GROMACS .gro file of C-alpha atoms in nm:
model
  392
    1MET     CA    1   0.000   0.000   0.000
    2GLY     CA    2   0.112   0.358  -0.051
    3ILE     CA    3   0.184   0.620  -0.317
    4GLN     CA    4   0.276   0.519  -0.671
    5ILE     CA    5   0.361   0.731  -0.976
    6ILE     CA    6   0.377   0.664  -1.349
    7SER     CA    7   0.569   0.924  -1.550
    8ILE     CA    8   0.642   1.011  -1.913
    9SER     CA    9   0.874   1.310  -1.917
   10HIS     CA   10   1.161   1.488  -2.089
   11ARG     CA   11   1.403   1.273  -1.884
   12ILE     CA   12   1.379   0.979  -2.127
   13ALA     CA   13   1.084   1.043  -2.362
   14PRO     CA   14   1.143   1.242  -2.684
   15LEU     CA   15   0.899   1.504  -2.804
   16ARG     CA   16   0.722   1.267  -3.047
   17ILE     CA   17   0.631   1.042  -2.752
   18ARG     CA   18   0.533   1.326  -2.517
   19GLU     CA   19   0.303   1.462  -2.786
   20MET     CA   20   0.096   1.144  -2.765
   21PHE     CA   21   0.030   1.211  -2.396
   22ALA     CA   22  -0.055   1.582  -2.419
   23PHE     CA   23  -0.399   1.539  -2.263
   24SER     CA   24  -0.674   1.800  -2.245
   25LYS     CA   25  -0.831   1.893  -1.910
   26GLU     CA   26  -1.127   1.669  -1.991
   27GLN     CA   27  -0.900   1.373  -2.067
   28GLN     CA   28  -0.708   1.427  -1.743
   29GLU     CA   29  -1.031   1.420  -1.546
   30GLU     CA   30  -1.143   1.107  -1.729
   31MET     CA   31  -0.815   0.934  -1.635
   32MET     CA   32  -0.851   1.028  -1.267
   33ARG     CA   33  -1.208   0.901  -1.254
   34LYS     CA   34  -1.115   0.578  -1.430
   35MET     CA   35  -0.836   0.513  -1.182
   36THR     CA   36  -1.049   0.575  -0.873
   37ASP     CA   37  -1.326   0.355  -1.015
   38HIS     CA   38  -1.095   0.062  -0.941
   39LEU     CA   39  -1.125  -0.082  -0.590
   40GLU     CA   40  -0.745  -0.098  -0.568
   41VAL     CA   41  -0.707   0.282  -0.604
   42SER     CA   42  -0.865   0.534  -0.367
   43GLU     CA   43  -0.697   0.860  -0.480
   44CYS     CA   44  -0.554   0.996  -0.806
   45VAL     CA   45  -0.399   1.319  -0.940
   46VAL     CA   46  -0.283   1.375  -1.300
   47LEU     CA   47  -0.011   1.632  -1.372
   48ALA     CA   48   0.026   1.728  -1.739
   49THR     CA   49   0.270   1.993  -1.866
   50CYS     CA   50   0.460   2.048  -2.190
   51ASN     CA   51   0.746   1.833  -2.060
   52ARG     CA   52   0.573   1.566  -1.854
   53THR     CA   53   0.256   1.367  -1.803
   54GLU     CA   54   0.235   1.193  -1.466
   55MET     CA   55  -0.026   1.005  -1.266
   56TYR     CA   56  -0.008   0.994  -0.887
   57VAL     CA   57  -0.220   0.742  -0.696
   58TYR     CA   58  -0.270   0.621  -0.341
   59SER     CA   59  -0.362   0.256  -0.309
   60GLU     CA   60  -0.430   0.015  -0.022
   61SER     CA   61  -0.328  -0.276  -0.244
   62GLU     CA   62  -0.025  -0.480  -0.139
   63SER     CA   63   0.052  -0.550  -0.508
   64LYS     CA   64   0.260  -0.271  -0.663
   65SER     CA   65   0.262  -0.445  -1.002
   66LEU     CA   66  -0.119  -0.465  -1.010
   67VAL     CA   67  -0.155  -0.091  -0.952
   68PHE     CA   68   0.122  -0.003  -1.198
   69ASN     CA   69  -0.046  -0.217  -1.465
   70LEU     CA   70  -0.377  -0.037  -1.405
   71MET     CA   71  -0.205   0.301  -1.432
   72GLU     CA   72  -0.027   0.206  -1.753
   73ASP     CA   73  -0.346   0.066  -1.909
   74VAL     CA   74  -0.543   0.385  -1.835
   75LEU     CA   75  -0.258   0.606  -1.958
   76LEU     CA   76  -0.219   0.418  -2.286
   77GLU     CA   77  -0.593   0.391  -2.340
   78CYS     CA   78  -0.647   0.765  -2.304
   79ALA     CA   79  -0.352   0.832  -2.537
   80GLY     CA   80  -0.481   0.582  -2.795
   81ALA     CA   81  -0.134   0.426  -2.781
   82ALA     CA   82  -0.211   0.068  -2.679
   83GLU     CA   83  -0.058  -0.072  -2.998
   84GLU     CA   84   0.263   0.127  -2.980
   85GLU     CA   85   0.541  -0.125  -2.918
   86ASP     CA   86   0.805   0.120  -2.797
   87ILE     CA   87   0.599   0.317  -2.544
   88GLU     CA   88   0.691   0.110  -2.239
   89LYS     CA   89   1.060   0.197  -2.259
   90TYR     CA   90   0.972   0.563  -2.208
   91VAL     CA   91   0.764   0.503  -1.894
   92LEU     CA   92   0.906   0.553  -1.544
   93PHE     CA   93   0.751   0.412  -1.225
   94PHE     CA   94   0.806   0.533  -0.869
   95HIS     CA   95   0.680   0.401  -0.536
   96GLY     CA   96   0.757   0.442  -0.168
   97LYS     CA   97   1.038   0.682  -0.077
   98LYS     CA   98   1.127   0.735  -0.445
   99ALA     CA   99   0.771   0.846  -0.519
  100VAL     CA  100   0.779   1.092  -0.229
  101ARG     CA  101   1.114   1.234  -0.341
  102HIS     CA  102   0.994   1.262  -0.703
  103LEU     CA  103   0.699   1.494  -0.637
  104PHE     CA  104   0.902   1.711  -0.399
  105GLU     CA  105   1.171   1.753  -0.666
  106VAL     CA  106   0.915   1.814  -0.941
  107ALA     CA  107   0.735   2.086  -0.742
  108ALA     CA  108   1.064   2.262  -0.660
  109GLY     CA  109   1.179   2.257  -1.024
  110LEU     CA  110   1.467   2.014  -0.960
  111ASP     CA  111   1.329   1.761  -1.209
  112SER     CA  112   1.256   2.020  -1.480
  113MET     CA  113   1.438   2.053  -1.810
  114VAL     CA  114   1.549   2.391  -1.678
  115ILE     CA  115   1.640   2.349  -1.310
  116GLY     CA  116   1.453   2.589  -1.084
  117GLU     CA  117   1.199   2.701  -1.345
  118ASP     CA  118   0.903   2.881  -1.192
  119GLN     CA  119   0.603   2.753  -1.389
  120ILE     CA  120   0.603   2.397  -1.254
  121LEU     CA  121   0.497   2.490  -0.899
  122GLY     CA  122   0.182   2.657  -1.029
  123GLN     CA  123   0.116   2.358  -1.252
  124VAL     CA  124   0.147   2.119  -0.956
  125LYS     CA  125  -0.099   2.330  -0.754
  126THR     CA  126  -0.340   2.342  -1.049
  127ALA     CA  127  -0.326   1.964  -1.094
  128HIS     CA  128  -0.401   1.908  -0.725
  129LYS     CA  129  -0.691   2.156  -0.731
  130GLN     CA  130  -0.836   1.991  -1.040
  131ALA     CA  131  -0.834   1.651  -0.866
  132ARG     CA  132  -0.989   1.798  -0.550
  133ASP     CA  133  -1.263   1.964  -0.754
  134ILE     CA  134  -1.373   1.633  -0.907
  135GLY     CA  135  -1.329   1.439  -0.583
  136THR     CA  136  -1.043   1.203  -0.671
  137THR     CA  137  -0.815   1.297  -0.381
  138GLY     CA  138  -0.831   1.228  -0.010
  139VAL     CA  139  -0.622   1.265   0.303
  140TYR     CA  140  -0.305   1.102   0.161
  141LEU     CA  141  -0.260   1.284  -0.171
  142ASN     CA  142  -0.398   1.609  -0.028
  143THR     CA  143  -0.130   1.606   0.242
  144PHE     CA  144   0.134   1.484  -0.005
  145PHE     CA  145   0.076   1.768  -0.253
  146ARG     CA  146   0.032   2.030   0.019
  147MET     CA  147   0.366   1.943   0.180
  148ALA     CA  148   0.542   1.927  -0.159
  149VAL     CA  149   0.417   2.278  -0.241
  150THR     CA  150   0.527   2.403   0.103
  151GLY     CA  151   0.874   2.252   0.052
  152ALA     CA  152   0.903   2.409  -0.293
  153LYS     CA  153   0.812   2.751  -0.155
  154LYS     CA  154   1.078   2.710   0.113
  155VAL     CA  155   1.334   2.632  -0.160
  156LYS     CA  156   1.236   2.947  -0.349
  157THR     CA  157   1.264   3.156  -0.032
  158ASP     CA  158   1.591   3.015   0.105
  159THR     CA  159   1.797   2.951  -0.210
  160ASP     CA  160   1.893   3.141  -0.524
  161LEU     CA  161   1.764   2.860  -0.743
  162SER     CA  162   1.466   3.047  -0.884
  163ARG     CA  163   1.616   3.394  -0.847
  164THR     CA  164   1.832   3.302  -1.145
  165SER     CA  165   1.558   3.097  -1.303
  166VAL     CA  166   1.545   3.043  -1.675
  167SER     CA  167   1.231   2.883  -1.815
  168THR     CA  168   1.144   2.766  -2.164
  169ALA     CA  169   0.963   3.098  -2.203
  170THR     CA  170   1.276   3.299  -2.131
  171LEU     CA  171   1.486   3.063  -2.344
  172ALA     CA  172   1.255   3.139  -2.637
  173VAL     CA  173   1.357   3.505  -2.618
  174LYS     CA  174   1.723   3.412  -2.575
  175VAL     CA  175   1.744   3.194  -2.889
  176ALA     CA  176   1.567   3.460  -3.094
  177GLU     CA  177   1.817   3.723  -2.978
  178GLU     CA  178   2.112   3.494  -3.056
  179ALA     CA  179   1.984   3.407  -3.404
  180LEU     CA  180   1.921   3.770  -3.500
  181GLY     CA  181   2.195   3.937  -3.298
  182SER     CA  182   1.937   4.152  -3.121
  183LEU     CA  183   1.561   4.209  -3.114
  184LYS     CA  184   1.607   4.583  -3.155
  185ASP     CA  185   1.363   4.710  -3.421
  186LYS     CA  186   1.258   4.351  -3.500
  187LYS     CA  187   0.898   4.242  -3.545
  188VAL     CA  188   0.782   3.958  -3.323
  189LEU     CA  189   0.453   3.767  -3.356
  190ILE     CA  190   0.331   3.566  -3.055
  191ILE     CA  191   0.058   3.309  -3.112
  192GLY     CA  192  -0.105   3.204  -2.785
  193ALA     CA  193  -0.013   3.510  -2.575
  194SER     CA  194  -0.328   3.464  -2.365
  195GLY     CA  195  -0.192   3.134  -2.229
  196LYS     CA  196   0.048   3.095  -1.937
  197ILE     CA  197   0.368   3.031  -2.135
  198GLY     CA  198   0.277   3.269  -2.416
  199GLY     CA  199   0.193   3.536  -2.159
  200ILE     CA  200   0.536   3.503  -1.999
  201VAL     CA  201   0.703   3.527  -2.341
  202LEU     CA  202   0.503   3.841  -2.413
  203MET     CA  203   0.603   4.004  -2.083
  204ASN     CA  204   0.969   3.907  -2.131
  205ILE     CA  205   0.983   4.063  -2.477
  206LEU     CA  206   0.794   4.374  -2.371
  207SER     CA  207   1.032   4.421  -2.077
  208LEU     CA  208   1.322   4.453  -2.324
  209GLY     CA  209   1.151   4.747  -2.492
  210GLU     CA  210   1.326   4.680  -2.824
  211ALA     CA  211   1.093   4.484  -3.052
  212GLU     CA  212   0.767   4.569  -3.225
  213VAL     CA  213   0.535   4.305  -3.081
  214TYR     CA  214   0.222   4.154  -3.237
  215VAL     CA  215  -0.010   3.902  -3.071
  216THR     CA  216  -0.292   3.697  -3.215
  217THR     CA  217  -0.633   3.716  -3.048
  218ARG     CA  218  -0.962   3.541  -3.094
  219ARG     CA  219  -1.266   3.758  -3.155
  220ASN     CA  220  -1.398   3.934  -2.846
  221LYS     CA  221  -1.098   3.826  -2.635
  222MET     CA  222  -0.863   4.084  -2.488
  223ILE     CA  223  -0.503   4.031  -2.375
  224SER     CA  224  -0.373   4.242  -2.092
  225THR     CA  225  -0.038   4.256  -1.916
  226LYS     CA  226   0.111   4.469  -1.644
  227HIS     CA  227   0.277   4.664  -1.925
  228GLY     CA  228  -0.059   4.788  -2.045
  229GLN     CA  229  -0.248   4.754  -2.371
  230ASN     CA  230  -0.048   4.997  -2.583
  231ASN     CA  231   0.284   4.812  -2.598
  232PHE     CA  232   0.178   4.555  -2.856
  233LEU     CA  233  -0.056   4.524  -3.152
  234SER     CA  234  -0.340   4.272  -3.155
  235ILE     CA  235  -0.433   4.096  -3.477
  236GLU     CA  236  -0.708   3.843  -3.549
  237TYR     CA  237  -0.583   3.484  -3.528
  238GLU     CA  238  -0.745   3.408  -3.863
  239ASP     CA  239  -0.538   3.687  -4.025
  240ARG     CA  240  -0.198   3.567  -3.890
  241TYR     CA  241  -0.056   3.462  -4.227
  242ASP     CA  242  -0.115   3.812  -4.366
  243TYR     CA  243   0.148   3.944  -4.121
  244MET     CA  244   0.410   3.671  -4.131
  245ASP     CA  245   0.612   3.805  -4.424
  246ALA     CA  246   0.690   4.117  -4.219
  247MET     CA  247   0.784   3.921  -3.906
  248ASP     CA  248   1.137   3.842  -3.789
  249VAL     CA  249   1.029   3.610  -3.507
  250ILE     CA  250   0.721   3.387  -3.480
  251ILE     CA  251   0.664   3.222  -3.140
  252SER     CA  252   0.376   2.984  -3.084
  253ALA     CA  253   0.264   2.847  -2.746
  254THR     CA  254  -0.093   2.720  -2.760
  255ALA     CA  255  -0.280   2.416  -2.635
  256SER     CA  256  -0.422   2.352  -2.980
  257PRO     CA  257  -0.426   1.992  -3.105
  258HIS     CA  258  -0.364   2.128  -3.458
  259TYR     CA  259  -0.081   2.326  -3.621
  260THR     CA  260  -0.105   2.702  -3.578
  261VAL     CA  261   0.155   2.742  -3.856
  262THR     CA  262   0.158   2.502  -4.151
  263GLY     CA  263   0.441   2.473  -4.401
  264SER     CA  264   0.220   2.500  -4.710
  265LYS     CA  265   0.035   2.816  -4.603
  266LEU     CA  266   0.355   2.976  -4.475
  267ARG     CA  267   0.532   2.911  -4.806
  268LYS     CA  268   0.256   3.102  -4.987
  269ALA     CA  269   0.264   3.388  -4.734
  270LEU     CA  270   0.639   3.455  -4.738
  271VAL     CA  271   0.767   3.684  -5.012
  272THR     CA  272   1.066   3.860  -4.853
  273GLU     CA  273   1.384   3.653  -4.812
  274LYS     CA  274   1.543   3.708  -4.472
  275THR     CA  275   1.631   3.523  -4.155
  276ARG     CA  276   1.320   3.434  -3.957
  277VAL     CA  277   1.317   3.261  -3.622
  278PHE     CA  278   1.034   3.015  -3.547
  279VAL     CA  279   1.001   2.903  -3.185
  280ASP     CA  280   0.753   2.627  -3.098
  281LEU     CA  281   0.681   2.600  -2.724
  282ALA     CA  282   0.383   2.368  -2.756
  283VAL     CA  283   0.326   1.997  -2.698
  284PRO     CA  284   0.184   1.872  -2.929
  285MET     CA  285   0.376   2.089  -3.174
  286ASP     CA  286   0.221   2.410  -3.307
  287ILE     CA  287   0.459   2.472  -3.598
  288ASP     CA  288   0.480   2.232  -3.892
  289SER     CA  289   0.828   2.073  -3.904
  290ARG     CA  290   0.838   2.146  -4.281
  291THR     CA  291   0.886   2.511  -4.187
  292ALA     CA  292   1.255   2.435  -4.129
  293ALA     CA  293   1.300   2.375  -4.504
  294LEU     CA  294   1.194   2.729  -4.597
  295PRO     CA  295   1.470   2.975  -4.698
  296GLY     CA  296   1.610   3.167  -4.401
  297ALA     CA  297   1.406   2.975  -4.143
  298VAL     CA  298   1.572   2.908  -3.806
  299CYS     CA  299   1.350   2.671  -3.605
  300TYR     CA  300   1.343   2.563  -3.240
  301ASN     CA  301   1.108   2.335  -3.051
  302ILE     CA  302   1.092   2.213  -2.691
  303ASP     CA  303   1.355   1.942  -2.744
  304ASP     CA  304   1.601   2.192  -2.892
  305PHE     CA  305   1.616   2.369  -2.556
  306THR     CA  306   1.775   2.067  -2.388
  307LYS     CA  307   2.135   2.173  -2.462
  308ILE     CA  308   2.072   2.534  -2.361
  309ALA     CA  309   1.900   2.416  -2.044
  310ARG     CA  310   2.191   2.183  -1.962
  311GLU     CA  311   2.438   2.473  -1.973
  312ASN     CA  312   2.211   2.679  -1.749
  313ASN     CA  313   2.165   2.386  -1.510
  314GLN     CA  314   2.539   2.340  -1.457
  315LYS     CA  315   2.553   2.689  -1.305
  316LYS     CA  316   2.277   2.595  -1.065
  317MET     CA  317   2.407   2.269  -0.922
  318GLU     CA  318   2.531   2.425  -0.599
  319GLU     CA  319   2.193   2.585  -0.532
  320ALA     CA  320   2.026   2.255  -0.626
  321GLU     CA  321   2.222   2.076  -0.353
  322ALA     CA  322   2.099   2.328  -0.096
  323ALA     CA  323   1.745   2.281  -0.226
  324THR     CA  324   1.775   1.903  -0.193
  325ASP     CA  325   1.872   1.940   0.173
  326ILE     CA  326   1.565   2.154   0.238
  327LEU     CA  327   1.335   1.912   0.059
  328HIS     CA  328   1.476   1.616   0.251
  329GLU     CA  329   1.338   1.762   0.573
  330TYR     CA  330   0.991   1.795   0.423
  331GLU     CA  331   1.009   1.447   0.270
  332LEU     CA  332   1.096   1.305   0.613
  333GLN     CA  333   0.807   1.492   0.774
  334PHE     CA  334   0.565   1.352   0.517
  335GLU     CA  335   0.693   0.997   0.556
  336GLN     CA  336   0.657   1.027   0.936
  337TRP     CA  337   0.305   1.163   0.894
  338MET     CA  338   0.213   0.879   0.659
  339VAL     CA  339   0.336   0.607   0.897
  340PHE     CA  340   0.146   0.779   1.179
  341GLN     CA  341  -0.171   0.808   0.966
  342LYS     CA  342  -0.165   0.441   0.869
  343SER     CA  343  -0.111   0.344   1.233
  344LEU     CA  344  -0.413   0.531   1.373
  345PRO     CA  345  -0.627   0.213   1.410
  346VAL     CA  346  -0.345   0.036   1.600
  347MET     CA  347  -0.289   0.340   1.820
  348ALA     CA  348  -0.660   0.354   1.903
  349LYS     CA  349  -0.660  -0.013   1.998
  350VAL     CA  350  -0.352   0.024   2.222
  351ARG     CA  351  -0.493   0.338   2.382
  352ASP     CA  352  -0.825   0.169   2.459
  353ASN     CA  353  -0.648  -0.131   2.609
  354PHE     CA  354  -0.418   0.096   2.814
  355MET     CA  355  -0.713   0.292   2.952
  356LYS     CA  356  -0.894  -0.031   3.036
  357VAL     CA  357  -0.597  -0.170   3.232
  358THR     CA  358  -0.546   0.169   3.400
  359GLY     CA  359  -0.904   0.163   3.525
  360HIS     CA  360  -0.856  -0.180   3.680
  361LYS     CA  361  -0.496  -0.175   3.803
  362GLY     CA  362  -0.366   0.183   3.785
  363VAL     CA  363  -0.122   0.367   3.558
  364GLU     CA  364   0.194   0.185   3.677
  365LYS     CA  365   0.049  -0.160   3.606
  366ALA     CA  366  -0.088  -0.036   3.273
  367PHE     CA  367   0.262   0.070   3.164
  368ASP     CA  368   0.404  -0.267   3.273
  369HIS     CA  369   0.130  -0.440   3.073
  370LEU     CA  370   0.204  -0.224   2.766
  371PHE     CA  371   0.578  -0.294   2.772
  372TYR     CA  372   0.516  -0.665   2.827
  373TRP     CA  373   0.283  -0.669   2.525
  374VAL     CA  374   0.550  -0.492   2.315
  375ARG     CA  375   0.812  -0.749   2.426
  376GLU     CA  376   0.596  -1.050   2.344
  377ASN     CA  377   0.484  -0.928   2.002
  378ASN     CA  378   0.810  -0.803   1.845
  379SER     CA  379   1.142  -0.943   1.731
  380PRO     CA  380   1.462  -0.852   1.920
  381GLU     CA  381   1.556  -0.622   1.631
  382ASP     CA  382   1.223  -0.438   1.646
  383LEU     CA  383   1.256  -0.410   2.023
  384GLU     CA  384   1.598  -0.246   1.979
  385VAL     CA  385   1.441   0.010   1.746
  386PHE     CA  386   1.147   0.067   1.983
  387PHE     CA  387   1.363   0.138   2.288
  388ARG     CA  388   1.610   0.343   2.085
  389CYS     CA  389   1.319   0.567   1.987
  390LEU     CA  390   1.217   0.600   2.353
  391ARG     CA  391   1.567   0.709   2.446
  392HIS     CA  392   1.537   1.001   2.202
   0.00000   0.00000   0.00000
């Protein structure tokens, strides 16, 4: 019994595999309900980001393999990937202490492509809230996620890990600057600026104050930032190709299941030959891979940020070690809480028996009876542990 996790993430799964598991909110809720419909599983949370899809469950079952098989079946069924022969080699499983450590590291950004990135903590909180809203969590996962979030906040407060944070959103700006030398007087189009990642990209570019920024909007939908409405130009999403020939940078970060930029339409739209940077921050991909074949096109997607992220991560290893020490304390507290929680029925039984003996023979005899019971029902090794704990 305990907490178990199934994970498909950037650690071993390439983008083409992660795309298959880019579930919508409705699909995530369907997975959680399917898992908790099984008698073996009482709680479930699904975390889905551009770099990972993970399922967290609490189960009373003594069979880890049974629960893992259920999790894998539901995951593959919702992805429509049951016939894919190579999927299993991209799946990671965690249970026990490793499962506890995994969520704490994920929430603090230690398991991210870019160590210390800020977006993941909000995504963890959102995933937990979503599960609470549909009733698939209980005392174990609620406490688990709450303590992981608390530990992550402590890391952000007490280390420089996120003070020097670089996320995929900030890397998008960096690669555009490197490809063009500078964004000064360049025209940048952001598709999906109303979303979380796209919104961060928009704010990062506006903060530079160098580029002429365009964002796509759907009809009757406004985009606002702390920079105000007058720092960028809004265009209708349906008219995006009319503007692309003038653009120097096109960044797309939507949750659309379809391409926002296709190679065939882009080829017709482009007249001027010049270097253009295309940055795709979406999973599944927003920008048609055939775009890379167009003259002057410089293309990046999520997987292309791995090398850049690795260089950034090397600078952060010292802060990551300090963060790990902080998280260890919270992991230990959660593990202690979990043992205590599971032992409540035993504690109640011992307490009732103690009170019964106390009523008949007094406190001193009740203690003697308790210690005698402990001696008779435990191995010498367990007794050593028991009395060592009492000495502390």
